[in-house]
PDB file of C-alpha atoms in Angstrom:
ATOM      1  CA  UNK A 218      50.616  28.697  13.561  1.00  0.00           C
ATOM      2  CA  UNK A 219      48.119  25.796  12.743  1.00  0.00           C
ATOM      3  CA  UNK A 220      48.598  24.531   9.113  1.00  0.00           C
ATOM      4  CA  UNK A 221      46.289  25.269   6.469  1.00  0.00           C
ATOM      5  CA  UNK A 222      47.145  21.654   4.980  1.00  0.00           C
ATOM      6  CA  UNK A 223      44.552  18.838   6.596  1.00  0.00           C
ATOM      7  CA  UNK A 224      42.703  15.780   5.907  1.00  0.00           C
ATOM      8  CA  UNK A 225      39.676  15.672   4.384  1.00  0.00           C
ATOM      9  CA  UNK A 226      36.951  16.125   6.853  1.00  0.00           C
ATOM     10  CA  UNK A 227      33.619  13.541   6.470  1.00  0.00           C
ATOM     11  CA  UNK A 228      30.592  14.828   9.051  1.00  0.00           C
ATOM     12  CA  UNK A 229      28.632  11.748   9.757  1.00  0.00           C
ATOM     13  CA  UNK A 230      25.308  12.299  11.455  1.00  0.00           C
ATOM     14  CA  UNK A 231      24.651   8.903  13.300  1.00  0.00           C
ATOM     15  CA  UNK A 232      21.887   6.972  14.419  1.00  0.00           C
ATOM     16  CA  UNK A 233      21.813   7.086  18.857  1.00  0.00           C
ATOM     17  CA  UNK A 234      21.752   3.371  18.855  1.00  0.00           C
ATOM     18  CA  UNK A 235      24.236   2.489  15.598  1.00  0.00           C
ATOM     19  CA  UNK A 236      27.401   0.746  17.132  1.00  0.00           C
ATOM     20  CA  UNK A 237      28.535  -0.546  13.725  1.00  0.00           C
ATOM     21  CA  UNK A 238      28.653   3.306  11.644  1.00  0.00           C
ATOM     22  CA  UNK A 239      31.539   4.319  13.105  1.00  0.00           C
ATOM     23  CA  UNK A 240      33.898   1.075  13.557  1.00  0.00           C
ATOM     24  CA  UNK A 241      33.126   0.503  10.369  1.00  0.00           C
ATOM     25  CA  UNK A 242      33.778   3.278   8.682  1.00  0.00           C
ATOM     26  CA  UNK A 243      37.357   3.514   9.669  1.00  0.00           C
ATOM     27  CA  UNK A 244      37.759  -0.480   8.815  1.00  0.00           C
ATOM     28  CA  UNK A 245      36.665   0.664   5.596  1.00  0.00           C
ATOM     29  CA  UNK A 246      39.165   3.891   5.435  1.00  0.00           C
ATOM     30  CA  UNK A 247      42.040   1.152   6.837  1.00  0.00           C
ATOM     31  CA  UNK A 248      45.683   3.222   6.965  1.00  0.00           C
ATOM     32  CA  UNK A 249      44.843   6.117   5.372  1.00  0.00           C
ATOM     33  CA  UNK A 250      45.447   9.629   6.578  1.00  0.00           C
ATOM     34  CA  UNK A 251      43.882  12.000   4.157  1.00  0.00           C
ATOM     35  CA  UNK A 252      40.409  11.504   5.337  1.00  0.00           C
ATOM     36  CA  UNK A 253      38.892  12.048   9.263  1.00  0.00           C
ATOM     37  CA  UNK A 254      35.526  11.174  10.227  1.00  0.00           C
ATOM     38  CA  UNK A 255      33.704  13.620  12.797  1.00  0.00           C
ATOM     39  CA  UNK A 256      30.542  12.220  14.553  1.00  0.00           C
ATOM     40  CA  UNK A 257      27.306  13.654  16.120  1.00  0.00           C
ATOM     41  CA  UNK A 258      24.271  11.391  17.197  1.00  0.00           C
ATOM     42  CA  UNK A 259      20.526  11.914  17.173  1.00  0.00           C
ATOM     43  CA  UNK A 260      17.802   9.833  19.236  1.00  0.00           C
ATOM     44  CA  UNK A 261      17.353   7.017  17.078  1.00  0.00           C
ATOM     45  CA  UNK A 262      16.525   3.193  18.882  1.00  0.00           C
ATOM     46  CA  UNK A 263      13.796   1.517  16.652  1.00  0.00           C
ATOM     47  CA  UNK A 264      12.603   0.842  12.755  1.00  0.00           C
ATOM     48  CA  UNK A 265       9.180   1.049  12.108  1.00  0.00           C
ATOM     49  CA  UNK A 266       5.936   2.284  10.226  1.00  0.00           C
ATOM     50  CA  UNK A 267       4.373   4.197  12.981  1.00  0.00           C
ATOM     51  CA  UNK A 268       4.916   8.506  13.455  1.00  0.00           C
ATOM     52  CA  UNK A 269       6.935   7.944  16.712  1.00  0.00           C
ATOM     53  CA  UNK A 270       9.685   6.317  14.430  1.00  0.00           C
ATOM     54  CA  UNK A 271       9.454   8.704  11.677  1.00  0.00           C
ATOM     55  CA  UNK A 272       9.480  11.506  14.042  1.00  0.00           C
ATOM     56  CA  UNK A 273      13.148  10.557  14.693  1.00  0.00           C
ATOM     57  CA  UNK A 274      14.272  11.945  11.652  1.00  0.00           C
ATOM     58  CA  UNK A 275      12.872  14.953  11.356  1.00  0.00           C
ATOM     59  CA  UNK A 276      14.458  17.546   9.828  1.00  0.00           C
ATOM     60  CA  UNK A 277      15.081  20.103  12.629  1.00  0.00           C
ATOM     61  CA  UNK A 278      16.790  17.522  14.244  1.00  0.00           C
ATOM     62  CA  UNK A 279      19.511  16.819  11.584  1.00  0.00           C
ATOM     63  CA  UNK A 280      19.805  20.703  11.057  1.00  0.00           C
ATOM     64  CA  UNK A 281      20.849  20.890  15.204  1.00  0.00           C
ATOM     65  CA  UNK A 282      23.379  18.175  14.258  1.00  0.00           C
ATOM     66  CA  UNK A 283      24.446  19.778  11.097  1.00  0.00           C
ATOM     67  CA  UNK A 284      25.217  22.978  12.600  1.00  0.00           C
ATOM     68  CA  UNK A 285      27.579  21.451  15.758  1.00  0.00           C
ATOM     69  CA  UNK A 286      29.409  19.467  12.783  1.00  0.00           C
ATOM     70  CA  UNK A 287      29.846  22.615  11.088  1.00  0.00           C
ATOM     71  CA  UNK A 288      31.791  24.125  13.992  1.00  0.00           C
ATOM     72  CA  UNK A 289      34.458  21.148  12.799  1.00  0.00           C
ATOM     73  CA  UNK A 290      34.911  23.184   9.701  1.00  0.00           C
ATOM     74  CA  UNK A 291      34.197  19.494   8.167  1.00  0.00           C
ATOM     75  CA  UNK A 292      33.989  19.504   4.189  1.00  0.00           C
ATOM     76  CA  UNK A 293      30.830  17.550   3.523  1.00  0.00           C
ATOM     77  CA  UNK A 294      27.911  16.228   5.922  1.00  0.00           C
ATOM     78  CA  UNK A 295      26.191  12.980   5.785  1.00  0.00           C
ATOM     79  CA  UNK A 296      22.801  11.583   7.139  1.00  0.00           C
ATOM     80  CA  UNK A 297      24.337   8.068   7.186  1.00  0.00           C
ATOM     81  CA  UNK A 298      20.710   6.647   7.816  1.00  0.00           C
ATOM     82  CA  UNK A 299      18.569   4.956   5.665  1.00  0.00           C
ATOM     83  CA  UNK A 300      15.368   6.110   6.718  1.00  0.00           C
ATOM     84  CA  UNK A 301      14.958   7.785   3.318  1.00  0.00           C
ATOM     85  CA  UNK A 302      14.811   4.558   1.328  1.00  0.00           C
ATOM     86  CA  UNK A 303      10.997   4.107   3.102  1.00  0.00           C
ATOM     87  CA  UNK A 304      10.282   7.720   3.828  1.00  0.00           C
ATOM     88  CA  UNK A 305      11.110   8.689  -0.120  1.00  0.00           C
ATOM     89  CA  UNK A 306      13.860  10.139  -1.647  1.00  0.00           C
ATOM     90  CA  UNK A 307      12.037  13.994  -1.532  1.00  0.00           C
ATOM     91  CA  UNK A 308      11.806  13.837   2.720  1.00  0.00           C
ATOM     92  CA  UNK A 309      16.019  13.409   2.475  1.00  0.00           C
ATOM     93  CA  UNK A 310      16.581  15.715  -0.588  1.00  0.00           C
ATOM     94  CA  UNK A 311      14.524  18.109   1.878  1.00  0.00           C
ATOM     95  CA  UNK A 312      16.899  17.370   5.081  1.00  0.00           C
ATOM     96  CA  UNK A 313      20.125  17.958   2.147  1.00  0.00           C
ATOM     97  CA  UNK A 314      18.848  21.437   1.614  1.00  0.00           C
ATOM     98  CA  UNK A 315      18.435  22.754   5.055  1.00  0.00           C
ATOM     99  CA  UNK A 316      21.593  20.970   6.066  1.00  0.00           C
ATOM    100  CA  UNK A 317      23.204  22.980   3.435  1.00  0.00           C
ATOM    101  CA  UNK A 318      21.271  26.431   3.632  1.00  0.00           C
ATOM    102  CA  UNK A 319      22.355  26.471   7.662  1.00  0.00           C
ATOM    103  CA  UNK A 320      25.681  25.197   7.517  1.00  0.00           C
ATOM    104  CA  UNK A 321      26.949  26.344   3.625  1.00  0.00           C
ATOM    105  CA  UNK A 322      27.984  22.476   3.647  1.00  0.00           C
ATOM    106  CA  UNK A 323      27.836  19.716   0.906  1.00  0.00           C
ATOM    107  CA  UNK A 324      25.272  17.229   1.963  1.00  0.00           C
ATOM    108  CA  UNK A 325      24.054  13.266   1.788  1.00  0.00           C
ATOM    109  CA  UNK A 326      22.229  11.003   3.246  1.00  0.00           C
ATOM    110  CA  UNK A 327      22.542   7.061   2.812  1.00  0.00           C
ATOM    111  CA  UNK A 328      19.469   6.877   0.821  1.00  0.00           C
ATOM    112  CA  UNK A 329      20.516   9.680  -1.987  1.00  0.00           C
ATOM    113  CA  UNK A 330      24.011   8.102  -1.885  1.00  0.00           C
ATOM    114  CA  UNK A 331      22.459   4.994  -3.155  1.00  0.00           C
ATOM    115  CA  UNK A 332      20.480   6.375  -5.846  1.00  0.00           C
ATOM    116  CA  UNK A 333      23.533   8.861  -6.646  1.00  0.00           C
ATOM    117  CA  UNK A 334      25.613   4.774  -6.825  1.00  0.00           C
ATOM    118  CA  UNK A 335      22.306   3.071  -9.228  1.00  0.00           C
ATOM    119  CA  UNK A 336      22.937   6.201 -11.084  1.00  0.00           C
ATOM    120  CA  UNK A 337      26.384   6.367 -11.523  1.00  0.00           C
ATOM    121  CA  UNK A 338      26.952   2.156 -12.477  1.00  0.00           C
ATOM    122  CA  UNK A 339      23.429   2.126 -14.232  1.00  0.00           C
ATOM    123  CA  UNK A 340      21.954  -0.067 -11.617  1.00  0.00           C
ATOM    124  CA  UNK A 341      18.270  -1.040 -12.459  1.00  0.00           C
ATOM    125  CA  UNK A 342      17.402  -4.470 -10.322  1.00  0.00           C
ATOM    126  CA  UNK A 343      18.451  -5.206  -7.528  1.00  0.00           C
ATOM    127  CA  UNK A 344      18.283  -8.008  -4.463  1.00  0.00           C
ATOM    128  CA  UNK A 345      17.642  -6.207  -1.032  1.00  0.00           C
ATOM    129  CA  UNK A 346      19.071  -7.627   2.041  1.00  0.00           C
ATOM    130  CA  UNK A 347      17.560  -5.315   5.309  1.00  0.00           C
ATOM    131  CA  UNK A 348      17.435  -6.439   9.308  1.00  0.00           C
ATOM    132  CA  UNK A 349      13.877  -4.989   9.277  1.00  0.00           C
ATOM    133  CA  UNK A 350      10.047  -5.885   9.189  1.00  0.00           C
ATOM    134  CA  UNK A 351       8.442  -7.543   5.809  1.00  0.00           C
ATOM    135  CA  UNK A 352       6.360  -4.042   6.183  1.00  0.00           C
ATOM    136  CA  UNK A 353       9.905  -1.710   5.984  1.00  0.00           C
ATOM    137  CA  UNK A 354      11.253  -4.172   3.196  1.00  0.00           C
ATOM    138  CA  UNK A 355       7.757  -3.421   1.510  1.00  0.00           C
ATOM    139  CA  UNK A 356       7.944   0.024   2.122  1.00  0.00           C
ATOM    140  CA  UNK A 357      11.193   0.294   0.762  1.00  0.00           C
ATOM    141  CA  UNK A 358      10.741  -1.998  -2.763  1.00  0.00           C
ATOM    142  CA  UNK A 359       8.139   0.520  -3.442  1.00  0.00           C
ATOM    143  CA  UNK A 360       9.851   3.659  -2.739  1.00  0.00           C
ATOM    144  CA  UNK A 361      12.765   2.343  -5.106  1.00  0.00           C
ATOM    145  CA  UNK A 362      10.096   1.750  -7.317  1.00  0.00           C
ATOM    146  CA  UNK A 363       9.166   5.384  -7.944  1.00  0.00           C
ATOM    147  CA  UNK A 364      12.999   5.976  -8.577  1.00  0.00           C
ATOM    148  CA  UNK A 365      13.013   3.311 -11.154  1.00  0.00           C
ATOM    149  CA  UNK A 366      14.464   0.660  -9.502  1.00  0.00           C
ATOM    150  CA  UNK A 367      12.792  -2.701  -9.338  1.00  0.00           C
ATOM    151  CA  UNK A 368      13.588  -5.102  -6.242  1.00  0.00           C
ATOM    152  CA  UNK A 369      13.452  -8.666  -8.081  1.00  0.00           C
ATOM    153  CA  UNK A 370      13.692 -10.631  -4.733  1.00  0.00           C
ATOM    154  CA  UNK A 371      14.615  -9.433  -1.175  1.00  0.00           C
ATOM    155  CA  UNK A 372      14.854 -10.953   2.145  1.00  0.00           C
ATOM    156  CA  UNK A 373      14.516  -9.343   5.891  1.00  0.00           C
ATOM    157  CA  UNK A 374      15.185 -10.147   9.210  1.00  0.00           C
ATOM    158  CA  UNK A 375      11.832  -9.176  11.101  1.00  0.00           C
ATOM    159  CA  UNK A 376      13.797  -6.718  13.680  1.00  0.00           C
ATOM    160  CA  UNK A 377      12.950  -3.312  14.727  1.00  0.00           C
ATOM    161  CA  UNK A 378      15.062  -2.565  17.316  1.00  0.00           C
ATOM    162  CA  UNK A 379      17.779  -0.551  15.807  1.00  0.00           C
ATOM    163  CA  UNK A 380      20.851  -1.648  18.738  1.00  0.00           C
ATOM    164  CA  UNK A 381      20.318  -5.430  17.827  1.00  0.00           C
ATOM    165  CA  UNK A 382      20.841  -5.123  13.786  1.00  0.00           C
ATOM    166  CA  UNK A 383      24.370  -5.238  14.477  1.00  0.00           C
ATOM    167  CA  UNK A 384      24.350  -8.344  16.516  1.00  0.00           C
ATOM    168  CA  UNK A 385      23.457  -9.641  13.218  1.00  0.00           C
ATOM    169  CA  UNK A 386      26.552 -11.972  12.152  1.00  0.00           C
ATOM    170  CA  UNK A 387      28.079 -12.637   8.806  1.00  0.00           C
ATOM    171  CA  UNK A 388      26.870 -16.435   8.674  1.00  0.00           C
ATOM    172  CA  UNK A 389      23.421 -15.043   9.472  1.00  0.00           C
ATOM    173  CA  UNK A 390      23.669 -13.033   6.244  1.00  0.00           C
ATOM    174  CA  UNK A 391      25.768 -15.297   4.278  1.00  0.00           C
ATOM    175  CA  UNK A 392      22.857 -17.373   3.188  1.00  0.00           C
ATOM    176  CA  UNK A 393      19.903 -15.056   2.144  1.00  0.00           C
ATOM    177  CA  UNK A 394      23.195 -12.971   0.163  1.00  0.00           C
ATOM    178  CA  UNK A 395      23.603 -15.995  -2.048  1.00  0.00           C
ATOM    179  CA  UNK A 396      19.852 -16.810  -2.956  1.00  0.00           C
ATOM    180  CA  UNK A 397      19.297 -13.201  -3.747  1.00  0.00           C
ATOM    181  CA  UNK A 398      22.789 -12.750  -6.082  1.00  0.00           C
ATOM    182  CA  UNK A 399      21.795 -16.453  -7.693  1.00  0.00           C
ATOM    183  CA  UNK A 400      18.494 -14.313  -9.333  1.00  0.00           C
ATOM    184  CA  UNK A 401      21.635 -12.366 -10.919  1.00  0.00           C
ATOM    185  CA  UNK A 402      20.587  -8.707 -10.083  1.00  0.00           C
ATOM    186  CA  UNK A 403      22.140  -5.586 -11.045  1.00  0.00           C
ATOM    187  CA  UNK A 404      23.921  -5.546  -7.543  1.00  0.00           C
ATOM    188  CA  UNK A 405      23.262  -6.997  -3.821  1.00  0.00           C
ATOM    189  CA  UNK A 406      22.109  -4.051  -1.287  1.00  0.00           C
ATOM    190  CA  UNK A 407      22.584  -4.565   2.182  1.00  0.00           C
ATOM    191  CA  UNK A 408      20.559  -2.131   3.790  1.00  0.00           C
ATOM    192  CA  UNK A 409      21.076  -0.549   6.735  1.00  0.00           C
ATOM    193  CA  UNK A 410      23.732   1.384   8.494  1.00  0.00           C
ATOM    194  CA  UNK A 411      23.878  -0.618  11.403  1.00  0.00           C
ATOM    195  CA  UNK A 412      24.627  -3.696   9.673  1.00  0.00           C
ATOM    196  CA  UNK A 413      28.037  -5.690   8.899  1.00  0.00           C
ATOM    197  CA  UNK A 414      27.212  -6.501   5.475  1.00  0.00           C
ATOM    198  CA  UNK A 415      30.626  -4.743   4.196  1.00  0.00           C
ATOM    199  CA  UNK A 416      32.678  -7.928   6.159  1.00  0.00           C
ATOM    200  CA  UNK A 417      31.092 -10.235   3.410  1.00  0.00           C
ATOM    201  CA  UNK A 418      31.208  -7.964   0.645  1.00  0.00           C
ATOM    202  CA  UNK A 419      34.627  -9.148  -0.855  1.00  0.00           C
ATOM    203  CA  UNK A 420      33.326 -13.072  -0.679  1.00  0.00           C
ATOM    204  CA  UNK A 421      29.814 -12.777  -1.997  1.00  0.00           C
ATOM    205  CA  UNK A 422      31.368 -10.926  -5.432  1.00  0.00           C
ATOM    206  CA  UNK A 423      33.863 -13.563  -5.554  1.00  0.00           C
ATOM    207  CA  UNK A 424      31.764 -16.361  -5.220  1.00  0.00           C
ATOM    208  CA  UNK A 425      28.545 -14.833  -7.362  1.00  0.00           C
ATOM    209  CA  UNK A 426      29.925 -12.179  -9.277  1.00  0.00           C
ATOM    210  CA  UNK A 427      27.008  -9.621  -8.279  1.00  0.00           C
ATOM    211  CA  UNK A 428      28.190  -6.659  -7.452  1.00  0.00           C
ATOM    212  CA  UNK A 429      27.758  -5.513  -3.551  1.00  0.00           C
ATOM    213  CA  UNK A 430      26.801  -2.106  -2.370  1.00  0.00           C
ATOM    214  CA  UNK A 431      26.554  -2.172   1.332  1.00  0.00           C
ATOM    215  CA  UNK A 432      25.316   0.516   3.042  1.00  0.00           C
ATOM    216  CA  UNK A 433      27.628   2.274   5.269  1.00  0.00           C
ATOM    217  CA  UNK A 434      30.266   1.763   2.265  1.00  0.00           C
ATOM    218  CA  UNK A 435      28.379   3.340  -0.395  1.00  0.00           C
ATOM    219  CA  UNK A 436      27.375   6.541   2.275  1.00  0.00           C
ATOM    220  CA  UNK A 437      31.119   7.064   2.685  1.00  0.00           C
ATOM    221  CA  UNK A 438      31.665   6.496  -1.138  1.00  0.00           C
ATOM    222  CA  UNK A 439      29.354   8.969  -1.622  1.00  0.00           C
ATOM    223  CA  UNK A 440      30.439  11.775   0.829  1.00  0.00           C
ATOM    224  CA  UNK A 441      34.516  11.273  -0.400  1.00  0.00           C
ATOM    225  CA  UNK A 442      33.099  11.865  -3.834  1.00  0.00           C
ATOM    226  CA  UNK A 443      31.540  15.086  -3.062  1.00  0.00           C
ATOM    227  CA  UNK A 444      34.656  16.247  -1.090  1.00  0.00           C
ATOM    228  CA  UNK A 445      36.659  15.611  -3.543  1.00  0.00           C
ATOM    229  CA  UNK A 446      38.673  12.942  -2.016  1.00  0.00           C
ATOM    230  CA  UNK A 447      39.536   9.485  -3.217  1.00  0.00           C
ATOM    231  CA  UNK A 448      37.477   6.595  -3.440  1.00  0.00           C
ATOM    232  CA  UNK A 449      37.332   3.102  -1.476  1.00  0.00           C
ATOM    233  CA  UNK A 450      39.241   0.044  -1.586  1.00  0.00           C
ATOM    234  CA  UNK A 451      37.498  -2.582  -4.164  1.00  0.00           C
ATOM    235  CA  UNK A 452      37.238  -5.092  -1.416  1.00  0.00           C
ATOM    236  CA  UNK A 453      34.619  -2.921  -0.106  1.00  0.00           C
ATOM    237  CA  UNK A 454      32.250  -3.197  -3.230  1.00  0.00           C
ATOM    238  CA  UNK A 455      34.330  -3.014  -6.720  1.00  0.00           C
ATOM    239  CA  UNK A 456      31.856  -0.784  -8.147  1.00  0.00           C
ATOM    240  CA  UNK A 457      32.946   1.691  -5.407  1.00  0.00           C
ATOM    241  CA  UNK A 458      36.636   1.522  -5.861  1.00  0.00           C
TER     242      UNK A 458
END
């Protein structure tokens, strides 16, 4: 007979084109055994203001995924995309609810686990660190805005194709990370799920004491919290520990 005693069971809904998500995510989990990560993709290759990129993450879409993660009797779902920090926090509270109503599953996305984090360590400014256009960064700053969150400097990397934001390297980012934490914000976001910004995470608090949330750490944060589970290791953001 199976046993009834398993890891805890994280469903990750992933961008097609993300080749950091998953690599990292069990960098980030390092030796331990009580949680799994379970993975389903959707057509997602480029970052953009336009309708044929916001069409990729349409809700009907992440139900489809939802439901073939369900049959993993996982214990929580995540959209671990941040397409909600442009598209508004009420298009992913939407996708949470019909995750939920067709599966009977705890859901996230990347964009509610963020404002779940500002919440939580009372997080009100912030410097935003993002592979994508000045328009996206734009986008975003003003979508934060109507949460209550005020962007007091950012920088971006003028990319939109989603495969190459994790060719980005860590003394690409190293630079722009330590302008925006000298304006002492709140915390440092690195933005986007396809980008390394947890390697640098430990040395940009130590050297600037600002607080890092990067974004595939804080989505997992987010979905072991809901599960139940333990948190993360503070090298991966101390606020998340």
């Amino acid at each position: 007979m199976p046993t009834l005693d398993r890891p805890t069971r994280i469903g990750m809904i992933v961008p097609s084109s993300n080749t950091c998500l998953e690599p990292q995510t069990y960098r980030i989990l390092g030796d331990r055994r009580d949680v799994t990560i379970h993975s389903t993709r959707i057509p997602v290759t480029r970052i953009a203001l336009d309708d044929s990129s916001d069409k990729q993450f349409d809700s009907t879409v992440m139900r489809a995924a939802a439901e073939l993660l369900a049959t993993a009797n996982v214990d929580v779902i995540a959209w671990n995309g941040t397409s909600g920090s442009w598209l508004g926090a009420a298009h992913d509270q939407a996708i949470v609810k019909e995750i939920t109503e067709a599966t009977g599953i705890p859901a996230t996305t990347s964009t509610l686990a963020y404002l779940s984090a500002f919440e939580a360590f009372g997080t009100e400014r912030i410097g935003l660190f993002t592979p994508y256009t000045s328009d996206v960064n734009d986008a975003v700053i003003a979508s934060y805005a109507r949460e209550g969150i005020k962007t007091i400097d950012h920088r971006h990397l003028d990319l939109s194709d989603n495969e190459s934001f994790a060719r980005v390297t860590d003394s690409e980012m190293l630079p722009g990370s330590l302008e925006l934490a000298a304006a002492h914000p709140d915390a440092l976001v690195y933005l986007c799920t396809n980008l390394y910004g947890a390697n640098i995470t430990a040395e940009v608090e130590a050297r600037t004491g600002v607080p890092v949330l990067d974004s595939v750490a804080v989505t997992l944060w987010h979905a072991l919290k809901l599960a139940g589970a333990p948190l993360l290791d503070a090298k991966w953001g101390r606020l998340l520990a």
